[in-house]
């Protein structure tokens, strides 16, 4: 199965493929291990900030390919550039060997978003393309965003003018921690899905209750992104370890003390999205 078929299988069978964002070697290793155990396909999300932190796109492609080989990973792994705001970033990730690209033109004008999305599409060599319209709230790589809802008409128009594979509409989810209960516009999500038949992506998955995530999957979400909850799961376990082991300075022991904390969060989302056993 190629990556497009992997995505369409999720859409047809009404489950969602998780996107777990990675920050370093350990993050990538733990996520690949847990997805292999659970037999779940996965998008490994890389934000521009995380790419810079890890050294660059070539480092990441080499690292992920090495991990897949050495850990005998057999499930579909889509290395995905997350929230790239320029054509150049998308181009560099494609050249380095990423499998999937998100061009996020939501911060500029609607016309520019369409224009650059099409430029990126023309440059691709078989990669999947995700675009965002409206504005997802919260913070991405430390930059705050105002929430701006996507309308059905806007989604239809954008899709008719671009040749994307996945659309991320802004329907109430936010990046990072929610203030109060998440209010996700599931009815608009369903209408966009029914009218356009486009695989939809849910950003800001962390903090959305299980029942809403499940309904989102039934209403057209084929890929759901998680970052903050993985970090929180890892952080809680590491804090506990450090408090009880103040004299341990071996970085392998400190960093890996968060392994199960992170893996438990990923396992839980795989179950909720219904992607367990789908690889
Ligand atoms: O693109 C990445 C995400 O949408 C993750 O959001 O940190 O709120 O889970 P989150
Ligand atoms: Zn996002």
PDB file of C-alpha atoms and ligand atoms in Angstrom:
ATOM      1  CA  UNK A   1       0.000   0.000   0.000  1.00  0.00           C
ATOM      2  CA  UNK A   2       1.304   3.480  -0.809  1.00  0.00           C
ATOM      3  CA  UNK A   3       0.824   6.395   1.585  1.00  0.00           C
ATOM      4  CA  UNK A   4      -2.249   7.726  -0.198  1.00  0.00           C
ATOM      5  CA  UNK A   5      -3.896   4.311   0.036  1.00  0.00           C
ATOM      6  CA  UNK A   6      -2.954   4.122   3.733  1.00  0.00           C
ATOM      7  CA  UNK A   7      -4.786   7.411   4.285  1.00  0.00           C
ATOM      8  CA  UNK A   8      -7.832   6.428   2.221  1.00  0.00           C
ATOM      9  CA  UNK A   9      -8.088   3.087   4.034  1.00  0.00           C
ATOM     10  CA  UNK A  10      -8.474   5.047   7.295  1.00  0.00           C
ATOM     11  CA  UNK A  11     -11.174   7.185   5.708  1.00  0.00           C
ATOM     12  CA  UNK A  12     -13.090   4.219   4.300  1.00  0.00           C
ATOM     13  CA  UNK A  13     -12.863   2.168   7.496  1.00  0.00           C
ATOM     14  CA  UNK A  14     -13.565   5.163   9.763  1.00  0.00           C
ATOM     15  CA  UNK A  15     -10.527   5.230  11.972  1.00  0.00           C
ATOM     16  CA  UNK A  16      -7.864   7.924  12.206  1.00  0.00           C
ATOM     17  CA  UNK A  17      -4.112   7.606  11.904  1.00  0.00           C
ATOM     18  CA  UNK A  18      -2.342   9.317  14.804  1.00  0.00           C
ATOM     19  CA  UNK A  19       0.236  11.982  14.193  1.00  0.00           C
ATOM     20  CA  UNK A  20       2.649  12.003  17.089  1.00  0.00           C
ATOM     21  CA  UNK A  21       5.143  14.865  17.041  1.00  0.00           C
ATOM     22  CA  UNK A  22       8.779  14.047  17.680  1.00  0.00           C
ATOM     23  CA  UNK A  23      11.465  16.105  19.404  1.00  0.00           C
ATOM     24  CA  UNK A  24      14.519  13.899  19.457  1.00  0.00           C
ATOM     25  CA  UNK A  25      15.855  10.380  18.943  1.00  0.00           C
ATOM     26  CA  UNK A  26      14.141   8.966  22.029  1.00  0.00           C
ATOM     27  CA  UNK A  27      10.763  10.404  21.070  1.00  0.00           C
ATOM     28  CA  UNK A  28      10.994   8.874  17.598  1.00  0.00           C
ATOM     29  CA  UNK A  29      12.170   5.523  18.967  1.00  0.00           C
ATOM     30  CA  UNK A  30       9.452   5.255  21.635  1.00  0.00           C
ATOM     31  CA  UNK A  31       6.703   6.196  19.190  1.00  0.00           C
ATOM     32  CA  UNK A  32       7.899   3.765  16.540  1.00  0.00           C
ATOM     33  CA  UNK A  33       8.131   0.988  19.139  1.00  0.00           C
ATOM     34  CA  UNK A  34       4.658   1.591  20.484  1.00  0.00           C
ATOM     35  CA  UNK A  35       3.112   1.803  16.983  1.00  0.00           C
ATOM     36  CA  UNK A  36       4.824  -1.437  16.007  1.00  0.00           C
ATOM     37  CA  UNK A  37       3.528  -3.149  19.171  1.00  0.00           C
ATOM     38  CA  UNK A  38       0.016  -1.857  18.538  1.00  0.00           C
ATOM     39  CA  UNK A  39       0.239  -2.461  14.778  1.00  0.00           C
ATOM     40  CA  UNK A  40      -0.830   1.100  14.050  1.00  0.00           C
ATOM     41  CA  UNK A  41       0.203   3.218  11.076  1.00  0.00           C
ATOM     42  CA  UNK A  42       1.635   6.544  12.189  1.00  0.00           C
ATOM     43  CA  UNK A  43       2.560  10.026  11.025  1.00  0.00           C
ATOM     44  CA  UNK A  44       5.731  11.226  12.747  1.00  0.00           C
ATOM     45  CA  UNK A  45       5.147  14.975  12.949  1.00  0.00           C
ATOM     46  CA  UNK A  46       8.095  17.357  12.801  1.00  0.00           C
ATOM     47  CA  UNK A  47       7.527  21.065  13.385  1.00  0.00           C
ATOM     48  CA  UNK A  48      10.008  23.561  11.948  1.00  0.00           C
ATOM     49  CA  UNK A  49      11.190  24.298  15.487  1.00  0.00           C
ATOM     50  CA  UNK A  50      11.737  20.606  16.227  1.00  0.00           C
ATOM     51  CA  UNK A  51      13.557  20.185  12.904  1.00  0.00           C
ATOM     52  CA  UNK A  52      15.911  23.008  13.802  1.00  0.00           C
ATOM     53  CA  UNK A  53      16.404  21.581  17.287  1.00  0.00           C
ATOM     54  CA  UNK A  54      17.352  18.146  15.916  1.00  0.00           C
ATOM     55  CA  UNK A  55      19.852  19.594  13.448  1.00  0.00           C
ATOM     56  CA  UNK A  56      17.835  19.681  10.230  1.00  0.00           C
ATOM     57  CA  UNK A  57      15.780  17.605   7.825  1.00  0.00           C
ATOM     58  CA  UNK A  58      18.626  15.337   6.708  1.00  0.00           C
ATOM     59  CA  UNK A  59      19.392  14.358  10.309  1.00  0.00           C
ATOM     60  CA  UNK A  60      15.747  13.481  10.873  1.00  0.00           C
ATOM     61  CA  UNK A  61      15.351  11.445   7.685  1.00  0.00           C
ATOM     62  CA  UNK A  62      18.557   9.538   8.476  1.00  0.00           C
ATOM     63  CA  UNK A  63      17.506   8.965  12.073  1.00  0.00           C
ATOM     64  CA  UNK A  64      14.001   7.758  11.232  1.00  0.00           C
ATOM     65  CA  UNK A  65      15.201   5.503   8.409  1.00  0.00           C
ATOM     66  CA  UNK A  66      17.855   4.059  10.726  1.00  0.00           C
ATOM     67  CA  UNK A  67      15.338   3.424  13.494  1.00  0.00           C
ATOM     68  CA  UNK A  68      12.888   1.759  11.084  1.00  0.00           C
ATOM     69  CA  UNK A  69      15.626  -0.566   9.893  1.00  0.00           C
ATOM     70  CA  UNK A  70      17.324  -1.369  13.213  1.00  0.00           C
ATOM     71  CA  UNK A  71      14.053  -1.791  15.136  1.00  0.00           C
ATOM     72  CA  UNK A  72      12.457  -3.834  12.330  1.00  0.00           C
ATOM     73  CA  UNK A  73       9.484  -1.499  12.041  1.00  0.00           C
ATOM     74  CA  UNK A  74       6.923  -2.961   9.646  1.00  0.00           C
ATOM     75  CA  UNK A  75       3.963  -0.584  10.150  1.00  0.00           C
ATOM     76  CA  UNK A  76       3.474   2.322   7.707  1.00  0.00           C
ATOM     77  CA  UNK A  77       5.439   5.353   8.949  1.00  0.00           C
ATOM     78  CA  UNK A  78       4.838   8.699   7.270  1.00  0.00           C
ATOM     79  CA  UNK A  79       7.493  11.252   8.142  1.00  0.00           C
ATOM     80  CA  UNK A  80       5.507  14.481   8.087  1.00  0.00           C
ATOM     81  CA  UNK A  81       6.534  18.136   8.064  1.00  0.00           C
ATOM     82  CA  UNK A  82       4.114  19.897  10.394  1.00  0.00           C
ATOM     83  CA  UNK A  83       2.916  23.526  10.009  1.00  0.00           C
ATOM     84  CA  UNK A  84       5.509  24.637   7.464  1.00  0.00           C
ATOM     85  CA  UNK A  85       4.819  28.285   6.749  1.00  0.00           C
ATOM     86  CA  UNK A  86       6.994  28.765   3.652  1.00  0.00           C
ATOM     87  CA  UNK A  87       7.457  27.078   0.281  1.00  0.00           C
ATOM     88  CA  UNK A  88      11.211  26.775   0.985  1.00  0.00           C
ATOM     89  CA  UNK A  89      10.689  24.700   4.130  1.00  0.00           C
ATOM     90  CA  UNK A  90       8.381  22.352   2.205  1.00  0.00           C
ATOM     91  CA  UNK A  91      10.895  22.090  -0.641  1.00  0.00           C
ATOM     92  CA  UNK A  92      13.775  21.306   1.723  1.00  0.00           C
ATOM     93  CA  UNK A  93      11.773  18.587   3.507  1.00  0.00           C
ATOM     94  CA  UNK A  94      10.786  17.029   0.164  1.00  0.00           C
ATOM     95  CA  UNK A  95      14.402  17.095  -1.006  1.00  0.00           C
ATOM     96  CA  UNK A  96      15.541  15.479   2.246  1.00  0.00           C
ATOM     97  CA  UNK A  97      13.047  12.616   1.839  1.00  0.00           C
ATOM     98  CA  UNK A  98       9.981  13.433   3.957  1.00  0.00           C
ATOM     99  CA  UNK A  99       6.828  11.477   3.032  1.00  0.00           C
ATOM    100  CA  UNK A 100       4.196  14.031   3.818  1.00  0.00           C
ATOM    101  CA  UNK A 101       4.034  17.827   3.978  1.00  0.00           C
ATOM    102  CA  UNK A 102       1.768  20.301   5.679  1.00  0.00           C
ATOM    103  CA  UNK A 103       1.898  23.738   4.138  1.00  0.00           C
ATOM    104  CA  UNK A 104       0.272  26.052   6.650  1.00  0.00           C
ATOM    105  CA  UNK A 105      -0.669  29.271   4.893  1.00  0.00           C
ATOM    106  CA  UNK A 106      -3.371  30.107   7.418  1.00  0.00           C
ATOM    107  CA  UNK A 107      -1.478  33.083   8.797  1.00  0.00           C
ATOM    108  CA  UNK A 108      -1.352  34.894   5.448  1.00  0.00           C
ATOM    109  CA  UNK A 109      -4.162  35.906   3.093  1.00  0.00           C
ATOM    110  CA  UNK A 110      -6.560  33.294   1.732  1.00  0.00           C
ATOM    111  CA  UNK A 111      -5.346  33.975  -1.845  1.00  0.00           C
ATOM    112  CA  UNK A 112      -1.704  33.510  -0.863  1.00  0.00           C
ATOM    113  CA  UNK A 113      -2.615  30.308   0.964  1.00  0.00           C
ATOM    114  CA  UNK A 114      -4.111  28.895  -2.268  1.00  0.00           C
ATOM    115  CA  UNK A 115      -1.184  30.123  -4.371  1.00  0.00           C
ATOM    116  CA  UNK A 116       1.586  28.669  -2.208  1.00  0.00           C
ATOM    117  CA  UNK A 117      -0.327  25.439  -1.556  1.00  0.00           C
ATOM    118  CA  UNK A 118      -0.416  24.946  -5.343  1.00  0.00           C
ATOM    119  CA  UNK A 119       3.284  25.768  -5.676  1.00  0.00           C
ATOM    120  CA  UNK A 120       4.107  23.165  -3.037  1.00  0.00           C
ATOM    121  CA  UNK A 121       1.817  20.628  -4.735  1.00  0.00           C
ATOM    122  CA  UNK A 122       3.630  21.127  -8.038  1.00  0.00           C
ATOM    123  CA  UNK A 123       6.968  20.508  -6.348  1.00  0.00           C
ATOM    124  CA  UNK A 124       5.997  17.249  -4.619  1.00  0.00           C
ATOM    125  CA  UNK A 125       7.375  13.893  -5.694  1.00  0.00           C
ATOM    126  CA  UNK A 126       4.670  11.574  -4.394  1.00  0.00           C
ATOM    127  CA  UNK A 127       4.358  13.102  -0.909  1.00  0.00           C
ATOM    128  CA  UNK A 128       0.977  13.719   0.694  1.00  0.00           C
ATOM    129  CA  UNK A 129      -0.052  17.357   1.019  1.00  0.00           C
ATOM    130  CA  UNK A 130      -2.014  18.804   3.928  1.00  0.00           C
ATOM    131  CA  UNK A 131      -3.236  22.396   4.073  1.00  0.00           C
ATOM    132  CA  UNK A 132      -4.873  24.483   6.786  1.00  0.00           C
ATOM    133  CA  UNK A 133      -7.669  27.024   6.462  1.00  0.00           C
ATOM    134  CA  UNK A 134      -9.166  29.134   9.195  1.00  0.00           C
ATOM    135  CA  UNK A 135      -6.891  29.464  12.196  1.00  0.00           C
ATOM    136  CA  UNK A 136      -6.290  26.807  14.830  1.00  0.00           C
ATOM    137  CA  UNK A 137      -5.903  28.517  18.201  1.00  0.00           C
ATOM    138  CA  UNK A 138      -3.233  28.173  20.875  1.00  0.00           C
ATOM    139  CA  UNK A 139       0.526  28.051  20.379  1.00  0.00           C
ATOM    140  CA  UNK A 140       2.727  26.401  17.748  1.00  0.00           C
ATOM    141  CA  UNK A 141       6.483  26.533  18.270  1.00  0.00           C
ATOM    142  CA  UNK A 142       5.908  29.269  20.849  1.00  0.00           C
ATOM    143  CA  UNK A 143       3.887  31.525  18.510  1.00  0.00           C
ATOM    144  CA  UNK A 144       0.369  32.399  19.659  1.00  0.00           C
ATOM    145  CA  UNK A 145      -2.548  32.144  17.208  1.00  0.00           C
ATOM    146  CA  UNK A 146      -6.091  33.526  17.354  1.00  0.00           C
ATOM    147  CA  UNK A 147      -8.801  30.962  16.667  1.00  0.00           C
ATOM    148  CA  UNK A 148     -10.748  31.587  13.443  1.00  0.00           C
ATOM    149  CA  UNK A 149     -13.375  29.070  12.338  1.00  0.00           C
ATOM    150  CA  UNK A 150     -13.457  27.488   8.887  1.00  0.00           C
ATOM    151  CA  UNK A 151     -16.792  27.591   7.052  1.00  0.00           C
ATOM    152  CA  UNK A 152     -18.149  24.856   4.805  1.00  0.00           C
ATOM    153  CA  UNK A 153     -18.122  27.241   1.828  1.00  0.00           C
ATOM    154  CA  UNK A 154     -14.503  28.177   2.423  1.00  0.00           C
ATOM    155  CA  UNK A 155     -13.501  24.503   2.649  1.00  0.00           C
ATOM    156  CA  UNK A 156     -15.333  23.707  -0.614  1.00  0.00           C
ATOM    157  CA  UNK A 157     -13.779  26.672  -2.372  1.00  0.00           C
ATOM    158  CA  UNK A 158     -10.253  25.937  -1.143  1.00  0.00           C
ATOM    159  CA  UNK A 159     -10.467  22.283  -2.139  1.00  0.00           C
ATOM    160  CA  UNK A 160     -11.771  23.164  -5.609  1.00  0.00           C
ATOM    161  CA  UNK A 161      -8.749  25.441  -6.175  1.00  0.00           C
ATOM    162  CA  UNK A 162      -6.020  23.160  -4.822  1.00  0.00           C
ATOM    163  CA  UNK A 163      -5.127  19.531  -5.262  1.00  0.00           C
ATOM    164  CA  UNK A 164      -4.514  18.627  -1.630  1.00  0.00           C
ATOM    165  CA  UNK A 165      -4.728  15.194   0.006  1.00  0.00           C
ATOM    166  CA  UNK A 166      -5.831  16.303   3.494  1.00  0.00           C
ATOM    167  CA  UNK A 167      -7.467  19.404   4.894  1.00  0.00           C
ATOM    168  CA  UNK A 168      -7.063  20.790   8.408  1.00  0.00           C
ATOM    169  CA  UNK A 169     -10.105  22.981   9.048  1.00  0.00           C
ATOM    170  CA  UNK A 170     -10.107  25.131  12.203  1.00  0.00           C
ATOM    171  CA  UNK A 171     -13.189  23.992  14.098  1.00  0.00           C
ATOM    172  CA  UNK A 172     -12.465  24.898  17.695  1.00  0.00           C
ATOM    173  CA  UNK A 173      -9.414  22.819  18.558  1.00  0.00           C
ATOM    174  CA  UNK A 174      -6.354  24.608  19.925  1.00  0.00           C
ATOM    175  CA  UNK A 175      -2.700  23.732  20.250  1.00  0.00           C
ATOM    176  CA  UNK A 176      -1.485  23.132  23.779  1.00  0.00           C
ATOM    177  CA  UNK A 177      -3.579  23.066  26.921  1.00  0.00           C
ATOM    178  CA  UNK A 178      -7.299  23.954  26.699  1.00  0.00           C
ATOM    179  CA  UNK A 179      -8.768  26.661  28.890  1.00  0.00           C
ATOM    180  CA  UNK A 180     -12.076  25.044  29.843  1.00  0.00           C
ATOM    181  CA  UNK A 181     -13.916  22.384  27.818  1.00  0.00           C
ATOM    182  CA  UNK A 182     -12.972  22.083  24.133  1.00  0.00           C
ATOM    183  CA  UNK A 183     -15.850  23.187  21.908  1.00  0.00           C
ATOM    184  CA  UNK A 184     -15.347  21.346  18.614  1.00  0.00           C
ATOM    185  CA  UNK A 185     -17.815  22.075  15.814  1.00  0.00           C
ATOM    186  CA  UNK A 186     -18.576  18.463  14.926  1.00  0.00           C
ATOM    187  CA  UNK A 187     -21.592  19.389  12.791  1.00  0.00           C
ATOM    188  CA  UNK A 188     -19.509  21.633  10.503  1.00  0.00           C
ATOM    189  CA  UNK A 189     -16.833  18.933  10.393  1.00  0.00           C
ATOM    190  CA  UNK A 190     -19.392  16.400   9.150  1.00  0.00           C
ATOM    191  CA  UNK A 191     -20.803  18.805   6.599  1.00  0.00           C
ATOM    192  CA  UNK A 192     -17.335  19.573   5.208  1.00  0.00           C
ATOM    193  CA  UNK A 193     -16.559  15.869   5.061  1.00  0.00           C
ATOM    194  CA  UNK A 194     -19.875  14.956   3.392  1.00  0.00           C
ATOM    195  CA  UNK A 195     -19.706  17.765   0.840  1.00  0.00           C
ATOM    196  CA  UNK A 196     -16.034  17.470  -0.103  1.00  0.00           C
ATOM    197  CA  UNK A 197     -15.141  13.834   0.652  1.00  0.00           C
ATOM    198  CA  UNK A 198     -11.706  15.155   1.690  1.00  0.00           C
ATOM    199  CA  UNK A 199      -9.746  13.350   4.455  1.00  0.00           C
ATOM    200  CA  UNK A 200      -9.793  15.798   7.381  1.00  0.00           C
ATOM    201  CA  UNK A 201      -7.085  16.432   9.958  1.00  0.00           C
ATOM    202  CA  UNK A 202      -7.633  17.349  13.593  1.00  0.00           C
ATOM    203  CA  UNK A 203      -4.950  19.556  15.102  1.00  0.00           C
ATOM    204  CA  UNK A 204      -4.566  20.194  18.809  1.00  0.00           C
ATOM    205  CA  UNK A 205      -5.690  16.682  19.726  1.00  0.00           C
ATOM    206  CA  UNK A 206      -4.246  16.895  23.261  1.00  0.00           C
ATOM    207  CA  UNK A 207      -6.866  17.559  25.919  1.00  0.00           C
ATOM    208  CA  UNK A 208      -9.888  16.667  23.757  1.00  0.00           C
ATOM    209  CA  UNK A 209     -12.035  14.147  25.646  1.00  0.00           C
ATOM    210  CA  UNK A 210     -12.234  10.577  24.337  1.00  0.00           C
ATOM    211  CA  UNK A 211     -15.899  10.816  23.325  1.00  0.00           C
ATOM    212  CA  UNK A 212     -15.336  13.934  21.209  1.00  0.00           C
ATOM    213  CA  UNK A 213     -12.264  12.412  19.546  1.00  0.00           C
ATOM    214  CA  UNK A 214     -14.320   9.335  18.642  1.00  0.00           C
ATOM    215  CA  UNK A 215     -17.122  11.466  17.224  1.00  0.00           C
ATOM    216  CA  UNK A 216     -14.604  13.503  15.240  1.00  0.00           C
ATOM    217  CA  UNK A 217     -13.333  10.286  13.656  1.00  0.00           C
ATOM    218  CA  UNK A 218     -16.906   9.326  12.740  1.00  0.00           C
ATOM    219  CA  UNK A 219     -17.370  12.822  11.243  1.00  0.00           C
ATOM    220  CA  UNK A 220     -14.467  12.676   8.802  1.00  0.00           C
ATOM    221  CA  UNK A 221     -11.193  12.972  10.753  1.00  0.00           C
ATOM    222  CA  UNK A 222      -8.611  10.580   9.234  1.00  0.00           C
ATOM    223  CA  UNK A 223      -5.510  11.980  10.942  1.00  0.00           C
ATOM    224  CA  UNK A 224      -5.350  13.417  14.452  1.00  0.00           C
ATOM    225  CA  UNK A 225      -2.326  15.276  15.812  1.00  0.00           C
ATOM    226  CA  UNK A 226      -0.934  14.980  19.316  1.00  0.00           C
ATOM    227  CA  UNK A 227       2.050  16.672  20.858  1.00  0.00           C
ATOM    228  CA  UNK A 228       1.399  18.315  24.237  1.00  0.00           C
ATOM    229  CA  UNK A 229      -0.068  15.237  25.978  1.00  0.00           C
ATOM    230  CA  UNK A 230       2.969  13.170  24.970  1.00  0.00           C
ATOM    231  CA  UNK A 231       5.208  15.816  26.493  1.00  0.00           C
ATOM    232  CA  UNK A 232       3.114  15.921  29.666  1.00  0.00           C
ATOM    233  CA  UNK A 233       3.152  12.109  30.001  1.00  0.00           C
ATOM    234  CA  UNK A 234       6.926  12.062  29.583  1.00  0.00           C
ATOM    235  CA  UNK A 235       7.465  15.040  31.901  1.00  0.00           C
ATOM    236  CA  UNK A 236       5.403  13.638  34.779  1.00  0.00           C
ATOM    237  CA  UNK A 237       7.384  10.395  34.770  1.00  0.00           C
ATOM    238  CA  UNK A 238      10.740  12.184  34.487  1.00  0.00           C
ATOM    239  CA  UNK A 239       9.915  14.546  37.372  1.00  0.00           C
ATOM    240  CA  UNK A 240       9.050  11.606  39.579  1.00  0.00           C
ATOM    241  CA  UNK A 241      12.270   9.827  38.618  1.00  0.00           C
ATOM    242  CA  UNK A 242      14.449  12.883  39.223  1.00  0.00           C
ATOM    243  CA  UNK A 243      12.857  13.573  42.597  1.00  0.00           C
ATOM    244  CA  UNK A 244      13.645  10.044  43.721  1.00  0.00           C
ATOM    245  CA  UNK A 245      17.044   9.793  42.030  1.00  0.00           C
ATOM    246  CA  UNK A 246      18.737  13.117  42.537  1.00  0.00           C
ATOM    247  CA  UNK A 247      22.205  11.599  42.177  1.00  0.00           C
ATOM    248  CA  UNK A 248      21.557   9.952  38.781  1.00  0.00           C
ATOM    249  CA  UNK A 249      23.248  11.996  36.071  1.00  0.00           C
ATOM    250  CA  UNK A 250      23.431   9.506  33.185  1.00  0.00           C
ATOM    251  CA  UNK A 251      21.319  11.228  30.475  1.00  0.00           C
ATOM    252  CA  UNK A 252      20.169   7.876  29.128  1.00  0.00           C
ATOM    253  CA  UNK A 253      18.629   7.039  32.501  1.00  0.00           C
ATOM    254  CA  UNK A 254      17.084  10.481  32.981  1.00  0.00           C
ATOM    255  CA  UNK A 255      15.577  10.789  29.491  1.00  0.00           C
ATOM    256  CA  UNK A 256      14.386   7.196  29.317  1.00  0.00           C
ATOM    257  CA  UNK A 257      12.652   7.443  32.700  1.00  0.00           C
ATOM    258  CA  UNK A 258       9.855   9.102  30.721  1.00  0.00           C
ATOM    259  CA  UNK A 259       9.580   6.265  28.202  1.00  0.00           C
ATOM    260  CA  UNK A 260       6.563   4.486  29.686  1.00  0.00           C
ATOM    261  CA  UNK A 261       4.836   7.782  30.499  1.00  0.00           C
ATOM    262  CA  UNK A 262       5.066   8.793  26.839  1.00  0.00           C
ATOM    263  CA  UNK A 263       4.227   5.348  25.492  1.00  0.00           C
ATOM    264  CA  UNK A 264       1.096   5.064  27.652  1.00  0.00           C
ATOM    265  CA  UNK A 265      -0.251   8.305  26.200  1.00  0.00           C
ATOM    266  CA  UNK A 266       0.449   7.172  22.629  1.00  0.00           C
ATOM    267  CA  UNK A 267      -1.144   3.753  23.293  1.00  0.00           C
ATOM    268  CA  UNK A 268      -4.276   5.389  24.624  1.00  0.00           C
ATOM    269  CA  UNK A 269      -4.690   7.613  21.554  1.00  0.00           C
ATOM    270  CA  UNK A 270      -4.150   4.654  19.209  1.00  0.00           C
ATOM    271  CA  UNK A 271      -7.004   2.888  21.005  1.00  0.00           C
ATOM    272  CA  UNK A 272      -9.296   5.926  20.895  1.00  0.00           C
ATOM    273  CA  UNK A 273      -8.656   6.619  17.201  1.00  0.00           C
ATOM    274  CA  UNK A 274      -9.253   2.957  16.320  1.00  0.00           C
ATOM    275  CA  UNK A 275      -5.938   2.571  14.484  1.00  0.00           C
ATOM    276  CA  UNK A 276      -4.791  -0.401  16.590  1.00  0.00           C
ATOM    277  CA  UNK A 277      -4.306  -3.448  14.374  1.00  0.00           C
ATOM    278  CA  UNK A 278      -4.821  -1.448  11.163  1.00  0.00           C
ATOM    279  CA  UNK A 279      -1.253  -1.782   9.870  1.00  0.00           C
TER     280      UNK A 279
HETATM  281  O1  LIG B   1       0.369  19.903  14.762  1.00  0.00           O
HETATM  282  C1  LIG B   1       0.472  19.426  15.913  1.00  0.00           C
HETATM  283  C2  LIG B   1      -0.637  19.418  16.797  1.00  0.00           C
HETATM  284  O2  LIG B   1      -1.774  19.918  16.271  1.00  0.00           O
HETATM  285  C3  LIG B   1      -0.545  18.995  18.209  1.00  0.00           C
HETATM  286  O3  LIG B   1      -1.336  19.775  19.081  1.00  0.00           O
HETATM  287  O4  LIG B   1       0.055  19.813  21.126  1.00  0.00           O
HETATM  288  O5  LIG B   1      -2.336  20.360  21.208  1.00  0.00           O
HETATM  289  O6  LIG B   1      -1.620  18.026  20.805  1.00  0.00           O
HETATM  290  P1  LIG B   1      -1.306  19.473  20.641  1.00  0.00           P
HETATM  291 ZN1  LIG B   2      -1.126  21.496  14.658  1.00  0.00          ZN
END
